[in-house]
PDB file of C-alpha atoms and ligand atoms in Angstrom:
ATOM      1  CA  MET A   1       0.263  -0.312   0.140  1.00 50.00           C
ATOM      2  CA  SER A   2       1.249   3.900  -1.370  1.00 50.00           C
ATOM      3  CA  LEU A   3       0.709   6.847   1.032  1.00 57.00           C
ATOM      4  CA  THR A   4       0.329   9.927  -0.809  1.00 56.00           C
ATOM      5  CA  ILE A   5       0.696  12.660   0.722  1.00 55.00           C
ATOM      6  CA  ALA A   6      -0.159  16.084  -1.408  1.00 56.00           C
ATOM      7  CA  SER A   7       3.347  18.044  -1.602  1.00 52.00           C
ATOM      8  CA  HIS A   8       1.315  20.956  -0.297  1.00 53.00           C
ATOM      9  CA  GLU A   9       0.844  19.847   3.336  1.00 57.00           C
ATOM     10  CA  PHE A  10       3.799  20.385   4.294  1.00 75.00           C
ATOM     11  CA  LYS A  11       4.835  23.709   2.643  1.00 88.00           C
ATOM     12  CA  ALA A  12       5.752  26.212   4.979  1.00 96.00           C
ATOM     13  CA  ARG A  13       2.432  29.765   4.334  1.00 98.00           C
ATOM     14  CA  CYS A  14       3.763  32.659   4.979  1.00 98.00           C
ATOM     15  CA  TYR A  15       1.592  35.568   7.441  1.00 98.00           C
ATOM     16  CA  ALA A  16       2.252  38.672   8.342  1.00 99.00           C
ATOM     17  CA  LEU A  17       2.234  40.276  11.392  1.00 99.00           C
ATOM     18  CA  VAL A  18       1.743  44.274  12.222  1.00 99.00           C
ATOM     19  CA  PRO A  19       2.373  45.902  15.858  1.00 99.00           C
ATOM     20  CA  CYS A  20       0.048  48.105  15.672  1.00 98.00           C
ATOM     21  CA  ALA A  21      -0.961  49.034  19.496  1.00 98.00           C
ATOM     22  CA  GLY A  22       1.712  51.767  20.378  1.00 98.00           C
ATOM     23  CA  VAL A  23       1.360  55.030  21.452  1.00 97.00           C
ATOM     24  CA  GLY A  24       3.873  57.396  19.270  1.00 97.00           C
ATOM     25  CA  GLU A  25       5.308  59.570  21.661  1.00 97.00           C
ATOM     26  CA  ARG A  26       8.370  60.506  19.278  1.00 97.00           C
ATOM     27  CA  ALA A  27       5.573  61.771  16.260  1.00 98.00           C
ATOM     28  CA  GLY A  28       3.931  63.818  18.742  1.00 96.00           C
ATOM     29  CA  VAL A  29       1.026  64.691  16.859  1.00 96.00           C
ATOM     30  CA  GLY A  30      -1.350  63.804  20.241  1.00 95.00           C
ATOM     31  CA  GLY A  31      -2.411  60.465  19.258  1.00 95.00           C
ATOM     32  CA  PRO A  32      -0.880  56.902  18.116  1.00 98.00           C
ATOM     33  CA  LYS A  33       1.107  58.343  15.030  1.00 98.00           C
ATOM     34  CA  GLN A  34      -0.337  55.182  13.402  1.00 98.00           C
ATOM     35  CA  TYR A  35      -4.207  57.079  12.869  1.00 98.00           C
ATOM     36  CA  HIS A  36      -2.406  59.493  11.513  1.00 98.00           C
ATOM     37  CA  PRO A  37      -3.627  60.536   8.399  1.00 98.00           C
ATOM     38  CA  VAL A  38      -1.016  60.603   5.253  1.00 98.00           C
ATOM     39  CA  ALA A  39      -2.549  60.975   1.586  1.00 97.00           C
ATOM     40  CA  GLY A  40      -5.828  60.694   1.952  1.00 97.00           C
ATOM     41  CA  GLN A  41      -5.942  57.451   4.568  1.00 98.00           C
ATOM     42  CA  ALA A  42      -4.058  56.512   7.696  1.00 98.00           C
ATOM     43  CA  VAL A  43      -0.579  55.886   7.814  1.00 98.00           C
ATOM     44  CA  VAL A  44      -1.490  52.047   8.992  1.00 98.00           C
ATOM     45  CA  ALA A  45      -4.153  51.878   6.229  1.00 98.00           C
ATOM     46  CA  HIS A  46      -1.412  52.274   3.450  1.00 98.00           C
ATOM     47  CA  THR A  47       0.539  49.472   5.048  1.00 98.00           C
ATOM     48  CA  LEU A  48      -1.812  47.127   5.028  1.00 98.00           C
ATOM     49  CA  ALA A  49      -3.286  47.745   1.428  1.00 98.00           C
ATOM     50  CA  ALA A  50       0.422  46.803   0.464  1.00 98.00           C
ATOM     51  CA  LEU A  51       0.747  43.701   2.585  1.00 98.00           C
ATOM     52  CA  GLY A  52      -3.069  42.199   0.999  1.00 98.00           C
ATOM     53  CA  ALA A  53      -1.414  43.081  -2.866  1.00 98.00           C
ATOM     54  CA  VAL A  54       1.022  40.344  -1.517  1.00 98.00           C
ATOM     55  CA  ALA A  55      -0.215  37.266  -2.957  1.00 98.00           C
ATOM     56  CA  ARG A  56       1.971  34.848  -1.058  1.00 98.00           C
ATOM     57  CA  ILE A  57       0.962  36.301   2.172  1.00 98.00           C
ATOM     58  CA  GLU A  58      -1.698  33.707   3.725  1.00 98.00           C
ATOM     59  CA  ALA A  59      -2.690  35.919   6.118  1.00 98.00           C
ATOM     60  CA  THR A  60      -2.261  39.105   7.655  1.00 98.00           C
ATOM     61  CA  LEU A  61      -2.747  39.380  11.486  1.00 99.00           C
ATOM     62  CA  VAL A  62      -3.060  43.255  12.857  1.00 99.00           C
ATOM     63  CA  VAL A  63      -2.072  43.279  16.304  1.00 99.00           C
ATOM     64  CA  LEU A  64      -3.845  46.231  18.129  1.00 98.00           C
ATOM     65  CA  SER A  65      -4.456  47.921  22.134  1.00 98.00           C
ATOM     66  CA  PRO A  66      -6.762  46.043  24.224  1.00 98.00           C
ATOM     67  CA  ASP A  67      -8.578  49.715  24.456  1.00 97.00           C
ATOM     68  CA  ASP A  68      -8.534  50.657  20.538  1.00 98.00           C
ATOM     69  CA  ALA A  69     -11.973  51.661  19.592  1.00 97.00           C
ATOM     70  CA  VAL A  70     -10.703  53.120  16.247  1.00 98.00           C
ATOM     71  CA  PHE A  71      -8.243  50.761  13.638  1.00 98.00           C
ATOM     72  CA  GLY A  72     -12.138  49.517  11.794  1.00 98.00           C
ATOM     73  CA  GLN A  73     -12.816  53.467  11.629  1.00 98.00           C
ATOM     74  CA  HIS A  74      -9.705  53.867   9.585  1.00 98.00           C
ATOM     75  CA  VAL A  75      -9.336  50.580   7.694  1.00 98.00           C
ATOM     76  CA  PRO A  76     -13.099  49.614   7.067  1.00 97.00           C
ATOM     77  CA  GLY A  77     -13.909  46.330   5.653  1.00 97.00           C
ATOM     78  CA  PHE A  78     -10.088  44.983   6.637  1.00 98.00           C
ATOM     79  CA  GLU A  79     -11.379  42.248   9.050  1.00 98.00           C
ATOM     80  CA  GLY A  80     -12.374  38.989   7.030  1.00 97.00           C
ATOM     81  CA  ALA A  81     -10.624  35.599   5.607  1.00 96.00           C
ATOM     82  CA  LYS A  82      -7.078  37.682   4.995  1.00 98.00           C
ATOM     83  CA  GLY A  83      -7.805  40.361   7.498  1.00 98.00           C
ATOM     84  CA  TRP A  84      -7.407  39.520  10.928  1.00 98.00           C
ATOM     85  CA  VAL A  85      -7.280  41.619  14.503  1.00 98.00           C
ATOM     86  CA  ALA A  86      -5.767  40.710  17.739  1.00 98.00           C
ATOM     87  CA  ARG A  87      -6.375  43.214  20.666  1.00 98.00           C
ATOM     88  CA  VAL A  88      -3.532  41.726  22.427  1.00 98.00           C
ATOM     89  CA  GLY A  89      -1.120  44.755  22.786  1.00 98.00           C
ATOM     90  CA  GLY A  90       1.487  44.154  25.568  1.00 98.00           C
ATOM     91  CA  ALA A  91       3.617  47.795  26.896  1.00 97.00           C
ATOM     92  CA  SER A  92       6.652  47.185  24.020  1.00 97.00           C
ATOM     93  CA  ARG A  93       6.577  45.901  20.775  1.00 98.00           C
ATOM     94  CA  ALA A  94       8.617  43.153  21.157  1.00 98.00           C
ATOM     95  CA  GLU A  95       5.759  41.821  23.633  1.00 98.00           C
ATOM     96  CA  SER A  96       2.854  43.016  21.079  1.00 98.00           C
ATOM     97  CA  VAL A  97       4.585  41.033  18.469  1.00 98.00           C
ATOM     98  CA  ALA A  98       4.961  37.818  20.845  1.00 98.00           C
ATOM     99  CA  ASN A  99       1.055  38.140  21.913  1.00 98.00           C
ATOM    100  CA  GLY A 100       0.349  38.068  17.732  1.00 98.00           C
ATOM    101  CA  LEU A 101       2.589  34.707  17.251  1.00 98.00           C
ATOM    102  CA  ASN A 102       0.614  33.449  20.032  1.00 98.00           C
ATOM    103  CA  GLU A 103      -2.766  34.425  17.804  1.00 98.00           C
ATOM    104  CA  LEU A 104      -1.147  33.190  14.985  1.00 98.00           C
ATOM    105  CA  LEU A 105      -0.974  29.531  17.041  1.00 98.00           C
ATOM    106  CA  VAL A 106      -4.376  29.809  17.947  1.00 98.00           C
ATOM    107  CA  ARG A 107      -5.405  30.177  14.158  1.00 98.00           C
ATOM    108  CA  GLY A 108      -3.884  27.591  12.966  1.00 97.00           C
ATOM    109  CA  ALA A 109      -0.515  28.410  11.875  1.00 98.00           C
ATOM    110  CA  GLN A 110       2.071  26.241  11.971  1.00 97.00           C
ATOM    111  CA  PRO A 111       5.809  26.064  14.074  1.00 97.00           C
ATOM    112  CA  HIS A 112       7.616  26.043   9.771  1.00 97.00           C
ATOM    113  CA  ASP A 113       5.406  28.919   8.659  1.00 98.00           C
ATOM    114  CA  TRP A 114       6.782  31.983   7.886  1.00 98.00           C
ATOM    115  CA  VAL A 115       6.038  35.112  10.171  1.00 99.00           C
ATOM    116  CA  LEU A 116       7.094  38.503   8.031  1.00 99.00           C
ATOM    117  CA  VAL A 117       6.714  40.969  10.532  1.00 99.00           C
ATOM    118  CA  HIS A 118       6.457  44.496   9.309  1.00 99.00           C
ATOM    119  CA  ASP A 119       5.736  47.825  11.383  1.00 98.00           C
ATOM    120  CA  ALA A 120       2.229  49.671  11.019  1.00 98.00           C
ATOM    121  CA  ALA A 121       4.297  52.784  10.761  1.00 98.00           C
ATOM    122  CA  ARG A 122       6.627  52.300   8.019  1.00 98.00           C
ATOM    123  CA  CYS A 123       3.448  53.233   5.623  1.00 98.00           C
ATOM    124  CA  LEU A 124       6.137  53.239   2.622  1.00 98.00           C
ATOM    125  CA  ILE A 125       6.447  49.458   2.129  1.00 98.00           C
ATOM    126  CA  GLN A 126       5.738  48.202  -1.375  1.00 98.00           C
ATOM    127  CA  PRO A 127       4.291  44.799  -2.392  1.00 98.00           C
ATOM    128  CA  ASP A 128       7.780  43.768  -4.505  1.00 98.00           C
ATOM    129  CA  TRP A 129      10.523  44.955  -1.590  1.00 98.00           C
ATOM    130  CA  VAL A 130       8.375  42.203   0.278  1.00 98.00           C
ATOM    131  CA  ASP A 131       8.392  40.272  -2.495  1.00 98.00           C
ATOM    132  CA  ARG A 132      12.101  40.355  -2.344  1.00 98.00           C
ATOM    133  CA  LEU A 133      12.088  39.189   0.871  1.00 98.00           C
ATOM    134  CA  ILE A 134      10.438  36.748   0.374  1.00 98.00           C
ATOM    135  CA  ASP A 135      12.448  35.054  -2.328  1.00 98.00           C
ATOM    136  CA  ALA A 136      15.654  35.961  -0.369  1.00 98.00           C
ATOM    137  CA  CYS A 137      14.605  33.644   2.547  1.00 98.00           C
ATOM    138  CA  GLU A 138      12.555  31.161   1.881  1.00 97.00           C
ATOM    139  CA  ASP A 139      15.263  28.539   0.821  1.00 96.00           C
ATOM    140  CA  ASP A 140      17.343  30.238   4.023  1.00 97.00           C
ATOM    141  CA  GLU A 141      17.640  27.929   7.139  1.00 95.00           C
ATOM    142  CA  VAL A 142      17.017  31.525   9.195  1.00 98.00           C
ATOM    143  CA  GLY A 143      15.119  33.977   8.072  1.00 98.00           C
ATOM    144  CA  GLY A 144      16.096  37.748   7.311  1.00 98.00           C
ATOM    145  CA  LEU A 145      14.751  41.128   7.291  1.00 99.00           C
ATOM    146  CA  LEU A 146      15.010  44.216   4.617  1.00 98.00           C
ATOM    147  CA  ALA A 147      17.921  46.365   5.533  1.00 98.00           C
ATOM    148  CA  LEU A 148      20.235  49.142   4.168  1.00 98.00           C
ATOM    149  CA  PRO A 149      24.052  49.501   4.170  1.00 97.00           C
ATOM    150  CA  LEU A 150      24.391  52.823   6.480  1.00 97.00           C
ATOM    151  CA  ALA A 151      25.723  55.450   4.530  1.00 95.00           C
ATOM    152  CA  ASP A 152      25.695  58.641   7.100  1.00 96.00           C
ATOM    153  CA  THR A 153      28.926  58.792   9.269  1.00 97.00           C
ATOM    154  CA  LEU A 154      28.128  57.728  12.327  1.00 97.00           C
ATOM    155  CA  LYS A 155      28.754  59.496  15.739  1.00 98.00           C
ATOM    156  CA  SER A 156      27.344  58.741  19.343  1.00 98.00           C
ATOM    157  CA  ALA A 157      26.407  61.681  21.255  1.00 98.00           C
ATOM    158  CA  ALA A 158      26.593  63.320  25.109  1.00 98.00           C
ATOM    159  CA  VAL A 159      24.466  66.113  26.864  1.00 97.00           C
ATOM    160  CA  GLY A 160      26.475  69.208  26.812  1.00 97.00           C
ATOM    161  CA  ASP A 161      26.076  71.593  29.809  1.00 97.00           C
ATOM    162  CA  GLN A 162      23.382  73.534  28.350  1.00 97.00           C
ATOM    163  CA  GLY A 163      21.293  69.796  27.711  1.00 97.00           C
ATOM    164  CA  GLU A 164      22.339  70.485  23.964  1.00 98.00           C
ATOM    165  CA  ALA A 165      23.394  67.453  21.749  1.00 98.00           C
ATOM    166  CA  ARG A 166      26.927  66.822  21.252  1.00 98.00           C
ATOM    167  CA  VAL A 167      29.692  64.555  19.488  1.00 98.00           C
ATOM    168  CA  GLN A 168      31.083  61.686  22.020  1.00 98.00           C
ATOM    169  CA  GLY A 169      33.245  59.846  18.962  1.00 98.00           C
ATOM    170  CA  THR A 170      32.493  58.722  15.722  1.00 98.00           C
ATOM    171  CA  VAL A 171      31.988  54.826  15.311  1.00 97.00           C
ATOM    172  CA  ASP A 172      33.114  53.537  12.251  1.00 96.00           C
ATOM    173  CA  ARG A 173      29.994  52.885   9.857  1.00 96.00           C
ATOM    174  CA  ALA A 174      31.763  49.883   7.930  1.00 96.00           C
ATOM    175  CA  GLY A 175      29.902  46.567   7.715  1.00 96.00           C
ATOM    176  CA  LYS A 176      26.928  48.785   9.488  1.00 97.00           C
ATOM    177  CA  TRP A 177      23.108  48.379   7.946  1.00 98.00           C
ATOM    178  CA  ALA A 178      20.153  50.166   9.321  1.00 97.00           C
ATOM    179  CA  ALA A 179      17.451  47.499  10.653  1.00 98.00           C
ATOM    180  CA  GLN A 180      14.116  47.761   8.526  1.00 98.00           C
ATOM    181  CA  THR A 181      10.914  45.524   8.217  1.00 98.00           C
ATOM    182  CA  PRO A 182       9.367  42.755   7.301  1.00 99.00           C
ATOM    183  CA  GLN A 183      11.446  40.729   9.278  1.00 99.00           C
ATOM    184  CA  MET A 184      11.161  37.034   8.268  1.00 98.00           C
ATOM    185  CA  PHE A 185      11.369  34.366  10.462  1.00 98.00           C
ATOM    186  CA  ARG A 186       9.535  30.679  10.955  1.00 98.00           C
ATOM    187  CA  LEU A 187       7.049  30.844  13.717  1.00 98.00           C
ATOM    188  CA  GLY A 188       9.064  28.101  15.907  1.00 98.00           C
ATOM    189  CA  LEU A 189      12.149  29.753  15.791  1.00 98.00           C
ATOM    190  CA  LEU A 190      10.822  33.847  16.659  1.00 98.00           C
ATOM    191  CA  ARG A 191       8.898  32.624  18.988  1.00 98.00           C
ATOM    192  CA  PRO A 192      10.769  30.509  21.893  1.00 98.00           C
ATOM    193  CA  ALA A 193      13.231  33.486  20.992  1.00 98.00           C
ATOM    194  CA  LEU A 194      11.730  36.332  21.893  1.00 98.00           C
ATOM    195  CA  LEU A 195      10.154  34.407  24.836  1.00 98.00           C
ATOM    196  CA  LEU A 196      13.617  33.263  26.192  1.00 98.00           C
ATOM    197  CA  ALA A 197      14.705  37.431  25.570  1.00 98.00           C
ATOM    198  CA  LEU A 198      11.784  38.901  26.824  1.00 98.00           C
ATOM    199  CA  SER A 199      12.473  36.798  30.241  1.00 98.00           C
ATOM    200  CA  ASP A 200      15.131  38.404  31.391  1.00 97.00           C
ATOM    201  CA  PRO A 201      14.130  42.293  31.879  1.00 96.00           C
ATOM    202  CA  ALA A 202      18.367  43.094  30.180  1.00 95.00           C
ATOM    203  CA  THR A 203      17.860  41.386  26.791  1.00 96.00           C
ATOM    204  CA  ALA A 204      14.161  42.952  27.085  1.00 97.00           C
ATOM    205  CA  ALA A 205      14.703  46.174  26.903  1.00 95.00           C
ATOM    206  CA  ALA A 206      17.528  45.192  24.280  1.00 95.00           C
ATOM    207  CA  ILE A 207      15.228  43.658  21.463  1.00 97.00           C
ATOM    208  CA  THR A 208      14.072  46.371  19.727  1.00 96.00           C
ATOM    209  CA  ASP A 209      13.518  44.204  16.346  1.00 98.00           C
ATOM    210  CA  GLU A 210      12.815  40.574  15.880  1.00 98.00           C
ATOM    211  CA  ALA A 211      16.384  39.457  14.486  1.00 98.00           C
ATOM    212  CA  SER A 212      18.050  40.597  17.547  1.00 98.00           C
ATOM    213  CA  ALA A 213      16.266  38.343  19.535  1.00 98.00           C
ATOM    214  CA  VAL A 214      17.060  35.716  16.797  1.00 98.00           C
ATOM    215  CA  GLU A 215      20.319  36.680  16.838  1.00 98.00           C
ATOM    216  CA  ILE A 216      20.241  36.188  21.063  1.00 97.00           C
ATOM    217  CA  LEU A 217      20.479  31.863  20.166  1.00 98.00           C
ATOM    218  CA  GLY A 218      23.494  32.710  18.120  1.00 98.00           C
ATOM    219  CA  HIS A 219      21.471  32.925  14.904  1.00 98.00           C
ATOM    220  CA  GLN A 220      22.598  34.859  11.893  1.00 98.00           C
ATOM    221  CA  PRO A 221      20.051  36.402  10.252  1.00 98.00           C
ATOM    222  CA  ARG A 222      20.205  37.241   5.589  1.00 98.00           C
ATOM    223  CA  LEU A 223      20.430  41.287   5.415  1.00 98.00           C
ATOM    224  CA  ILE A 224      18.446  41.815   2.074  1.00 98.00           C
ATOM    225  CA  PRO A 225      18.767  45.471   0.571  1.00 98.00           C
ATOM    226  CA  GLY A 226      15.404  47.450   1.360  1.00 98.00           C
ATOM    227  CA  ALA A 227      15.185  51.331  -0.124  1.00 97.00           C
ATOM    228  CA  TYR A 228      15.482  54.584   1.258  1.00 97.00           C
ATOM    229  CA  ASP A 229      11.716  54.884   1.137  1.00 97.00           C
ATOM    230  CA  ASN A 230      11.071  51.889   3.393  1.00 98.00           C
ATOM    231  CA  PHE A 231      12.049  54.320   6.657  1.00 98.00           C
ATOM    232  CA  LYS A 232       8.957  54.229   9.305  1.00 98.00           C
ATOM    233  CA  VAL A 233       7.568  56.855  10.166  1.00 98.00           C
ATOM    234  CA  THR A 234       8.849  58.455  13.800  1.00 98.00           C
ATOM    235  CA  TRP A 235       9.277  62.273  13.439  1.00 98.00           C
ATOM    236  CA  PRO A 236       6.853  65.075  13.207  1.00 98.00           C
ATOM    237  CA  GLY A 237       8.222  66.338  10.149  1.00 97.00           C
ATOM    238  CA  ASP A 238       8.358  62.303   8.487  1.00 98.00           C
ATOM    239  CA  PHE A 239       4.358  62.805   7.485  1.00 98.00           C
ATOM    240  CA  ALA A 240       5.008  65.509   5.180  1.00 98.00           C
ATOM    241  CA  LEU A 241       7.963  63.046   3.752  1.00 98.00           C
ATOM    242  CA  ALA A 242       5.156  60.503   3.867  1.00 98.00           C
ATOM    243  CA  GLU A 243       2.529  62.530   2.007  1.00 98.00           C
ATOM    244  CA  ARG A 244       5.056  63.412  -0.432  1.00 98.00           C
ATOM    245  CA  LEU A 245       6.132  60.241  -2.131  1.00 98.00           C
ATOM    246  CA  LEU A 246       2.654  58.209  -1.295  1.00 97.00           C
ATOM    247  CA  SER A 247       0.723  61.029  -3.699  1.00 96.00           C
ATOM    248  CA  THR A 248       3.646  61.613  -6.246  1.00 95.00           C
ATOM    249  CA  ARG A 249       3.554  57.720  -6.963  1.00 90.00           C
ATOM    250  CA  PRO A 250       2.463  56.150  -9.831  1.00 84.00           C
TER     251      PRO A 250
HETATM  252  N1  CTP B 301       4.403  49.113  19.124  1.00 67.37           N
HETATM  253  C1  CTP B 301       3.308  48.375  19.475  1.00 67.37           C
HETATM  254  N2  CTP B 301       3.431  47.981  20.602  1.00 67.37           N
HETATM  255  C2  CTP B 301       3.828  48.533  21.473  1.00 67.37           C
HETATM  256  C3  CTP B 301       5.096  49.912  21.583  1.00 67.37           C
HETATM  257  C4  CTP B 301       4.889  49.104  19.782  1.00 67.37           C
HETATM  258  O1  CTP B 301       3.004  47.081  18.686  1.00 67.37           O
HETATM  259  N3  CTP B 301       3.793  48.733  23.157  1.00 67.37           N
HETATM  260  C5  CTP B 301       4.394  49.118  17.026  1.00 67.37           C
HETATM  261  C6  CTP B 301       3.895  50.212  17.070  1.00 67.37           C
HETATM  262  O2  CTP B 301       2.360  50.962  16.765  1.00 67.37           O
HETATM  263  C7  CTP B 301       5.138  50.628  15.351  1.00 67.37           C
HETATM  264  C8  CTP B 301       5.734  49.576  15.487  1.00 67.37           C
HETATM  265  O3  CTP B 301       5.369  48.401  16.387  1.00 67.37           O
HETATM  266  O4  CTP B 301       3.718  50.655  14.423  1.00 67.37           O
HETATM  267  C9  CTP B 301       7.047  50.255  15.489  1.00 67.37           C
HETATM  268  O5  CTP B 301       7.540  50.615  17.155  1.00 67.37           O
HETATM  269  P1  CTP B 301       7.475  52.250  16.940  1.00 67.37           P
HETATM  270  O6  CTP B 301       8.175  52.888  15.725  1.00 67.37           O
HETATM  271  O7  CTP B 301       8.606  53.047  18.587  1.00 67.37           O
HETATM  272  O8  CTP B 301       6.489  52.900  17.291  1.00 67.37           O
HETATM  273  P2  CTP B 301       5.742  53.953  19.033  1.00 67.37           P
HETATM  274  O9  CTP B 301       6.070  52.876  20.059  1.00 67.37           O
HETATM  275  O10 CTP B 301       4.400  53.950  18.685  1.00 67.37           O
HETATM  276  O11 CTP B 301       6.537  55.277  19.004  1.00 67.37           O
HETATM  277  P3  CTP B 301       7.489  55.786  19.738  1.00 67.37           P
HETATM  278  O12 CTP B 301       8.423  55.198  20.596  1.00 67.37           O
HETATM  279  O13 CTP B 301       7.729  57.302  19.289  1.00 67.37           O
HETATM  280  O14 CTP B 301       6.583  55.962  20.709  1.00 67.37           O
HETATM  281 MG1   MG B 302       8.078  52.938  20.459  1.00 67.37          MG
END
């Protein structure tokens, strides 16, 4: 008797996970920056439209703060077969992502499936860049992230006598990259990596992206060249730049 198992049953699926539970303190717009309007829509609406156009993404899970009452107004019609929402945001980005991974498991994702974690605030993301990341990482042992080699000279800073910023020193920029998102790892690697890092306050404070948690386990994620446009809306002036770029796209 022969046992036939369809190969697609073993093919890893790709899920997107979008942490959207931050308060946006640095952006100074008086509320969470992901809901601030840019080119006619909330920041996160642009982000989710781009992820929704990536055919290989099975579903996108958005992690909201438990008391979020506005997501549905800003992204009407998002929830459905490919758009999932979980109100499980935590005190840090890493906690929001870890809680979102639990939700993906509940919804049937498997440890060998890929998760592409992408900041709600990176609203300039384009489907081709996500495809480029998937192409580069889907056969990799570890996974990887979009990133850019540093172009500017890098300074470390100290606070001067009047509270002003002053150069403390110049940091060698050779071989240094700025990490972006999406960051793509298998669920069965990323979840234990985040849980381990979060279990110790010293490492919990230092993991500002998924890769840093995976690195603690001794892995070397791939660096895939991203794009300058894929910046994270962070400071007050970033909204106008995002608006210019989004409104002049073909
Ligand atoms: N994020 C989250 N849960 C948190 C903190 C952040 O889901 N507890 C999300 C944010 O909504 C954002 C992404 O993680 O989409 C990247 O974080 P960041 O740019 O730092 O956003 P904020 O934390 O909202 O901004 P700030 O640090 O200026 O307060
Ligand atoms: Mg933050």
